[in-house]
Amino acid sequence: LEIRTRNYVAIRMVTDAGSHGDAFGYPRATPLFDAVTAAVHQFLGVEPSHRAAAIGRYLGAGATVRPHLVRAASLFDIALTDIFAKSVAAPLHHLLGAARTRVPVSAIAGYHCQERSIDDIADAVRGRLDAGSPRVKTMLHGGDAAFDRRYAATIAKVAGARLGADAHWSFTSLAAAHAALSQLDDLGLAYIKDPFPAHRNALIGRLQALLAYTWAKSLDTSSDESNANFLAPSTRYSASADRGPSSFD
């Protein structure tokens, strides 16, 4: 199975002066398009400099379904911030308080690892590195620890410390994650991502104390912390509460 396309939701907000702001979002099995379409009228005429207040009103008015609105709110936030950055002729990363001008990225190889040969995925990883990627992330099986050991060890011979692995929310208990991932602890992987689903987020800190990896976590999944306050009225969008997982460690 080869993934050739992914669906995204894109919006463009245009000012009376003709400036515009763009935003793109990956739905990840949420009704993002419907949520954005329903919310458009609430953001007409909003001053970009007052975007936080507008987003707070939007999330507060939908308090009972708040987790489902956060992705839509983020698109309007991005588009309005884009317009604001253009209005003050400043790069967006300056407005956000950039601490650096370059950041490392990871290419991805190895989806559907159980349906492909290990050598095939190793060749794909080698190709990403040869093309200039500083790091490559590959997918673990998650349900077969012996396979994951054999698979990761083979690919680590190609990529070394430039290899990251994605467990893709495979484990729901600390014991299961430790039993499986401890078998990879000597491979020198750059990081392991998403051992637990978001509702088991707090286990990452406990797992971190047992293993030597650097841990990575998705920023586009809701956590217990962001879901727990969805019934509370809100008058202001909170980046710390509404962006996703907040109990990383």
mmCIF file of C-alpha atoms in Angstrom:
data_model
loop_
_atom_site.group_PDB
_atom_site.id
_atom_site.type_symbol
_atom_site.label_atom_id
_atom_site.label_comp_id
_atom_site.label_asym_id
_atom_site.label_seq_id
_atom_site.Cartn_x
_atom_site.Cartn_y
_atom_site.Cartn_z
ATOM 1 C CA LEU A 1 0.000 0.000 0.000
ATOM 2 C CA GLU A 2 1.459 3.343 -1.049
ATOM 3 C CA ILE A 3 0.127 6.584 0.375
ATOM 4 C CA ARG A 4 0.080 9.136 -2.444
ATOM 5 C CA THR A 5 -2.244 11.792 -1.039
ATOM 6 C CA ARG A 6 -3.461 13.235 2.240
ATOM 7 C CA ASN A 7 -6.432 15.482 2.789
ATOM 8 C CA TYR A 8 -5.832 18.937 4.253
ATOM 9 C CA VAL A 9 -8.107 21.860 5.023
ATOM 10 C CA ALA A 10 -6.840 25.200 3.737
ATOM 11 C CA ILE A 11 -8.190 28.668 4.461
ATOM 12 C CA ARG A 12 -7.303 32.134 3.199
ATOM 13 C CA MET A 13 -8.471 35.249 5.010
ATOM 14 C CA VAL A 14 -8.384 38.478 2.988
ATOM 15 C CA THR A 15 -8.469 42.025 4.396
ATOM 16 C CA ASP A 16 -10.238 45.022 2.872
ATOM 17 C CA ALA A 17 -6.782 46.324 1.919
ATOM 18 C CA GLY A 18 -6.038 43.162 -0.047
ATOM 19 C CA SER A 19 -3.566 41.505 2.317
ATOM 20 C CA HIS A 20 -4.165 37.864 3.064
ATOM 21 C CA GLY A 21 -3.273 35.145 5.562
ATOM 22 C CA ASP A 22 -3.146 31.422 4.860
ATOM 23 C CA ALA A 23 -3.396 28.326 7.031
ATOM 24 C CA PHE A 24 -3.334 24.605 6.360
ATOM 25 C CA GLY A 25 -4.477 21.853 8.728
ATOM 26 C CA TYR A 26 -4.474 18.067 8.692
ATOM 27 C CA PRO A 27 -7.891 16.796 9.886
ATOM 28 C CA ARG A 28 -6.600 13.527 11.395
ATOM 29 C CA ALA A 29 -10.070 11.914 11.410
ATOM 30 C CA THR A 30 -11.808 15.010 12.823
ATOM 31 C CA PRO A 31 -14.629 17.027 11.153
ATOM 32 C CA LEU A 32 -12.240 19.934 10.597
ATOM 33 C CA PHE A 33 -13.735 21.155 7.326
ATOM 34 C CA ASP A 34 -17.231 21.290 8.803
ATOM 35 C CA ALA A 35 -15.963 23.054 11.929
ATOM 36 C CA VAL A 36 -14.114 25.695 9.898
ATOM 37 C CA THR A 37 -17.083 26.221 7.586
ATOM 38 C CA ALA A 38 -19.436 26.704 10.543
ATOM 39 C CA ALA A 39 -17.051 29.160 12.238
ATOM 40 C CA VAL A 40 -16.273 31.459 9.305
ATOM 41 C CA HIS A 41 -18.903 34.071 10.212
ATOM 42 C CA GLN A 42 -17.415 34.444 13.710
ATOM 43 C CA PHE A 43 -14.100 35.623 12.286
ATOM 44 C CA LEU A 44 -15.341 38.056 9.641
ATOM 45 C CA GLY A 45 -14.143 41.565 10.457
ATOM 46 C CA VAL A 46 -11.785 40.472 13.251
ATOM 47 C CA GLU A 47 -8.738 42.697 13.637
ATOM 48 C CA PRO A 48 -5.617 40.516 13.394
ATOM 49 C CA SER A 49 -4.182 42.237 16.467
ATOM 50 C CA HIS A 50 -7.278 41.107 18.429
ATOM 51 C CA ARG A 51 -7.148 37.492 17.278
ATOM 52 C CA ALA A 52 -6.705 35.999 20.777
ATOM 53 C CA ALA A 53 -9.949 37.570 21.981
ATOM 54 C CA ALA A 54 -11.833 36.309 18.920
ATOM 55 C CA ILE A 55 -10.527 32.789 19.374
ATOM 56 C CA GLY A 56 -11.411 32.902 23.063
ATOM 57 C CA ARG A 57 -14.999 33.885 22.239
ATOM 58 C CA TYR A 58 -15.233 31.093 19.682
ATOM 59 C CA LEU A 59 -13.955 28.410 22.042
ATOM 60 C CA GLY A 60 -15.948 29.742 24.973
ATOM 61 C CA ALA A 61 -19.211 29.685 23.018
ATOM 62 C CA GLY A 62 -18.649 26.023 22.190
ATOM 63 C CA ALA A 63 -17.506 24.920 25.632
ATOM 64 C CA THR A 64 -19.289 21.559 25.550
ATOM 65 C CA VAL A 65 -17.500 20.520 22.328
ATOM 66 C CA ARG A 66 -14.283 22.442 22.911
ATOM 67 C CA PRO A 67 -11.820 19.651 21.966
ATOM 68 C CA HIS A 68 -13.426 19.370 18.535
ATOM 69 C CA LEU A 69 -13.073 23.112 17.892
ATOM 70 C CA VAL A 70 -9.397 23.551 18.774
ATOM 71 C CA ARG A 71 -8.121 22.513 15.342
ATOM 72 C CA ALA A 72 -10.483 24.956 13.620
ATOM 73 C CA ALA A 73 -9.452 27.715 16.038
ATOM 74 C CA SER A 74 -5.803 27.053 15.252
ATOM 75 C CA LEU A 75 -6.379 27.621 11.521
ATOM 76 C CA PHE A 76 -7.995 31.002 12.113
ATOM 77 C CA ASP A 77 -5.220 31.844 14.566
ATOM 78 C CA ILE A 78 -2.546 30.976 11.990
ATOM 79 C CA ALA A 79 -4.230 32.936 9.188
ATOM 80 C CA LEU A 80 -4.810 36.026 11.335
ATOM 81 C CA THR A 81 -1.254 35.881 12.663
ATOM 82 C CA ASP A 82 0.002 35.653 9.078
ATOM 83 C CA ILE A 83 -1.902 38.852 8.241
ATOM 84 C CA PHE A 84 -0.615 40.584 11.367
ATOM 85 C CA ALA A 85 3.000 39.690 10.568
ATOM 86 C CA LYS A 86 2.591 41.136 7.079
ATOM 87 C CA SER A 87 1.009 44.302 8.469
ATOM 88 C CA VAL A 88 4.091 45.039 10.585
ATOM 89 C CA ALA A 89 6.497 43.798 7.895
ATOM 90 C CA ALA A 90 8.093 41.283 10.253
ATOM 91 C CA PRO A 91 8.864 37.595 9.726
ATOM 92 C CA LEU A 92 6.431 35.463 11.674
ATOM 93 C CA HIS A 93 9.173 33.726 13.635
ATOM 94 C CA HIS A 94 10.324 37.122 14.936
ATOM 95 C CA LEU A 95 6.855 37.852 16.300
ATOM 96 C CA LEU A 96 6.785 34.469 17.987
ATOM 97 C CA GLY A 97 10.135 35.111 19.682
ATOM 98 C CA ALA A 98 12.427 32.893 17.629
ATOM 99 C CA ALA A 99 15.468 31.578 19.471
ATOM 100 C CA ARG A 100 17.183 30.242 16.357
ATOM 101 C CA THR A 101 17.073 30.611 12.582
ATOM 102 C CA ARG A 102 17.464 26.917 11.706
ATOM 103 C CA VAL A 103 15.818 23.821 13.182
ATOM 104 C CA PRO A 104 16.487 20.131 12.485
ATOM 105 C CA VAL A 105 13.825 18.163 10.656
ATOM 106 C CA SER A 106 13.214 14.473 10.045
ATOM 107 C CA ALA A 107 12.192 12.788 6.820
ATOM 108 C CA ILE A 108 9.887 9.770 7.131
ATOM 109 C CA ALA A 109 10.270 6.259 5.739
ATOM 110 C CA GLY A 110 8.866 2.874 6.660
ATOM 111 C CA TYR A 111 5.081 3.098 6.768
ATOM 112 C CA HIS A 112 3.394 -0.343 6.683
ATOM 113 C CA CYS A 113 6.571 -2.033 7.879
ATOM 114 C CA GLN A 114 4.751 -5.334 8.408
ATOM 115 C CA GLU A 115 3.886 -5.461 4.696
ATOM 116 C CA ARG A 116 7.386 -4.681 3.369
ATOM 117 C CA SER A 117 10.775 -6.280 3.713
ATOM 118 C CA ILE A 118 13.218 -4.820 6.220
ATOM 119 C CA ASP A 119 15.798 -4.425 3.454
ATOM 120 C CA ASP A 120 13.304 -2.413 1.389
ATOM 121 C CA ILE A 121 12.754 0.013 4.250
ATOM 122 C CA ALA A 122 16.501 0.198 4.938
ATOM 123 C CA ASP A 123 17.004 1.198 1.305
ATOM 124 C CA ALA A 124 14.315 3.876 1.646
ATOM 125 C CA VAL A 125 16.017 5.267 4.765
ATOM 126 C CA ARG A 126 19.373 5.270 2.981
ATOM 127 C CA GLY A 127 17.785 7.176 0.111
ATOM 128 C CA ARG A 128 16.425 9.871 2.444
ATOM 129 C CA LEU A 129 19.835 10.307 4.046
ATOM 130 C CA ASP A 130 21.621 10.385 0.692
ATOM 131 C CA ALA A 131 19.170 13.088 -0.420
ATOM 132 C CA GLY A 132 20.375 15.282 2.453
ATOM 133 C CA SER A 133 17.931 14.633 5.288
ATOM 134 C CA PRO A 134 19.740 15.069 8.632
ATOM 135 C CA ARG A 135 17.506 12.493 10.330
ATOM 136 C CA VAL A 136 14.942 9.902 9.258
ATOM 137 C CA LYS A 137 11.964 8.633 11.240
ATOM 138 C CA THR A 138 10.669 5.137 10.615
ATOM 139 C CA MET A 139 7.597 3.363 11.959
ATOM 140 C CA LEU A 140 7.780 0.533 14.484
ATOM 141 C CA HIS A 141 5.368 -2.379 14.327
ATOM 142 C CA GLY A 142 4.452 -1.936 18.002
ATOM 143 C CA GLY A 143 2.791 -5.330 18.352
ATOM 144 C CA ASP A 144 5.813 -7.565 17.770
ATOM 145 C CA ALA A 145 8.823 -6.763 19.953
ATOM 146 C CA ALA A 146 11.078 -9.364 18.323
ATOM 147 C CA PHE A 147 10.342 -7.971 14.875
ATOM 148 C CA ASP A 148 10.915 -4.394 16.043
ATOM 149 C CA ARG A 149 14.312 -5.342 17.493
ATOM 150 C CA ARG A 150 15.394 -7.022 14.250
ATOM 151 C CA TYR A 151 13.931 -4.236 12.136
ATOM 152 C CA ALA A 152 15.375 -1.301 14.102
ATOM 153 C CA ALA A 153 18.801 -2.953 14.465
ATOM 154 C CA THR A 154 19.051 -3.460 10.705
ATOM 155 C CA ILE A 155 18.054 0.110 9.880
ATOM 156 C CA ALA A 156 20.276 1.542 12.626
ATOM 157 C CA LYS A 157 23.242 0.024 10.784
ATOM 158 C CA VAL A 158 22.323 2.315 7.893
ATOM 159 C CA ALA A 159 21.382 5.464 9.797
ATOM 160 C CA GLY A 160 23.053 5.198 13.203
ATOM 161 C CA ALA A 161 22.179 8.074 15.520
ATOM 162 C CA ARG A 162 20.302 9.771 12.689
ATOM 163 C CA LEU A 163 17.429 7.301 13.033
ATOM 164 C CA GLY A 164 14.258 8.035 14.967
ATOM 165 C CA ALA A 165 11.417 5.571 15.523
ATOM 166 C CA ASP A 166 7.665 6.115 15.860
ATOM 167 C CA ALA A 167 5.793 3.678 18.107
ATOM 168 C CA HIS A 168 2.520 5.217 16.908
ATOM 169 C CA TRP A 169 0.604 5.003 20.221
ATOM 170 C CA SER A 170 1.093 1.223 20.452
ATOM 171 C CA PHE A 171 1.225 0.841 24.248
ATOM 172 C CA THR A 172 -1.360 1.488 26.939
ATOM 173 C CA SER A 173 0.669 0.410 29.970
ATOM 174 C CA LEU A 174 4.105 1.227 31.318
ATOM 175 C CA ALA A 175 4.997 -2.458 31.611
ATOM 176 C CA ALA A 176 4.173 -3.213 27.962
ATOM 177 C CA ALA A 177 6.088 -0.190 26.667
ATOM 178 C CA HIS A 178 9.120 -0.944 28.814
ATOM 179 C CA ALA A 179 9.193 -4.624 27.824
ATOM 180 C CA ALA A 180 9.145 -3.785 24.115
ATOM 181 C CA LEU A 181 11.217 -0.612 23.932
ATOM 182 C CA SER A 182 13.949 -1.714 26.321
ATOM 183 C CA GLN A 183 15.016 -4.104 23.561
ATOM 184 C CA LEU A 184 15.962 -1.067 21.446
ATOM 185 C CA ASP A 185 17.755 0.827 24.188
ATOM 186 C CA ASP A 186 21.260 -0.036 22.984
ATOM 187 C CA LEU A 187 20.779 1.057 19.373
ATOM 188 C CA GLY A 188 21.536 4.745 19.903
ATOM 189 C CA LEU A 189 18.340 5.979 18.242
ATOM 190 C CA ALA A 190 17.902 9.746 17.959
ATOM 191 C CA TYR A 191 14.444 9.540 19.563
ATOM 192 C CA ILE A 192 11.335 7.405 19.937
ATOM 193 C CA LYS A 193 8.001 9.077 19.285
ATOM 194 C CA ASP A 194 4.507 8.443 20.651
ATOM 195 C CA PRO A 195 4.826 5.296 22.760
ATOM 196 C CA PHE A 196 1.439 6.046 24.364
ATOM 197 C CA PRO A 197 -1.862 7.484 23.134
ATOM 198 C CA ALA A 198 -2.689 10.955 24.417
ATOM 199 C CA HIS A 199 -4.924 9.751 27.247
ATOM 200 C CA ARG A 200 -1.919 7.862 28.713
ATOM 201 C CA ASN A 201 0.410 10.829 28.300
ATOM 202 C CA ALA A 202 1.554 10.955 31.912
ATOM 203 C CA LEU A 203 3.294 7.598 31.510
ATOM 204 C CA ILE A 204 5.979 9.141 29.291
ATOM 205 C CA GLY A 205 7.784 10.695 32.241
ATOM 206 C CA ARG A 206 7.849 7.360 34.080
ATOM 207 C CA LEU A 207 9.091 5.541 30.982
ATOM 208 C CA GLN A 208 11.735 8.204 30.460
ATOM 209 C CA ALA A 209 13.212 7.332 33.869
ATOM 210 C CA LEU A 210 13.665 3.690 32.809
ATOM 211 C CA LEU A 211 15.149 4.064 29.326
ATOM 212 C CA ALA A 212 17.855 6.135 27.683
ATOM 213 C CA TYR A 213 15.975 7.576 24.721
ATOM 214 C CA THR A 214 15.046 11.100 23.878
ATOM 215 C CA TRP A 215 11.243 11.068 23.647
ATOM 216 C CA ALA A 216 9.117 12.848 21.065
ATOM 217 C CA LYS A 217 5.388 13.560 21.197
ATOM 218 C CA SER A 218 2.771 14.675 18.689
ATOM 219 C CA LEU A 219 1.498 18.223 19.121
ATOM 220 C CA ASP A 220 -1.737 17.634 17.235
ATOM 221 C CA THR A 221 -3.481 15.226 19.594
ATOM 222 C CA SER A 222 -5.652 16.183 22.545
ATOM 223 C CA SER A 223 -4.453 15.310 26.019
ATOM 224 C CA ASP A 224 -6.280 14.702 29.272
ATOM 225 C CA GLU A 225 -5.278 18.225 30.287
ATOM 226 C CA SER A 226 -6.761 19.898 27.221
ATOM 227 C CA ASN A 227 -9.878 17.714 27.302
ATOM 228 C CA ALA A 228 -10.465 18.023 31.042
ATOM 229 C CA ASN A 229 -11.224 21.724 30.873
ATOM 230 C CA PHE A 230 -13.483 21.634 27.835
ATOM 231 C CA LEU A 231 -16.589 22.214 29.951
ATOM 232 C CA ALA A 232 -15.157 25.305 31.592
ATOM 233 C CA PRO A 233 -16.249 28.634 30.102
ATOM 234 C CA SER A 234 -13.374 30.447 28.448
ATOM 235 C CA THR A 235 -12.947 34.064 27.439
ATOM 236 C CA ARG A 236 -9.456 33.693 26.087
ATOM 237 C CA TYR A 237 -7.645 31.097 24.012
ATOM 238 C CA SER A 238 -4.862 29.498 26.032
ATOM 239 C CA ALA A 239 -1.918 28.133 24.066
ATOM 240 C CA SER A 240 -0.798 25.984 26.967
ATOM 241 C CA ALA A 241 -4.241 24.480 27.575
ATOM 242 C CA ASP A 242 -5.516 24.149 24.025
ATOM 243 C CA ARG A 243 -2.574 23.214 21.842
ATOM 244 C CA GLY A 244 -2.516 19.502 22.719
ATOM 245 C CA PRO A 245 -0.442 17.334 25.025
ATOM 246 C CA SER A 246 0.850 19.241 28.033
ATOM 247 C CA SER A 247 2.109 16.531 30.381
ATOM 248 C CA PHE A 248 5.068 15.477 28.256
ATOM 249 C CA ASP A 249 7.246 14.930 31.292
#
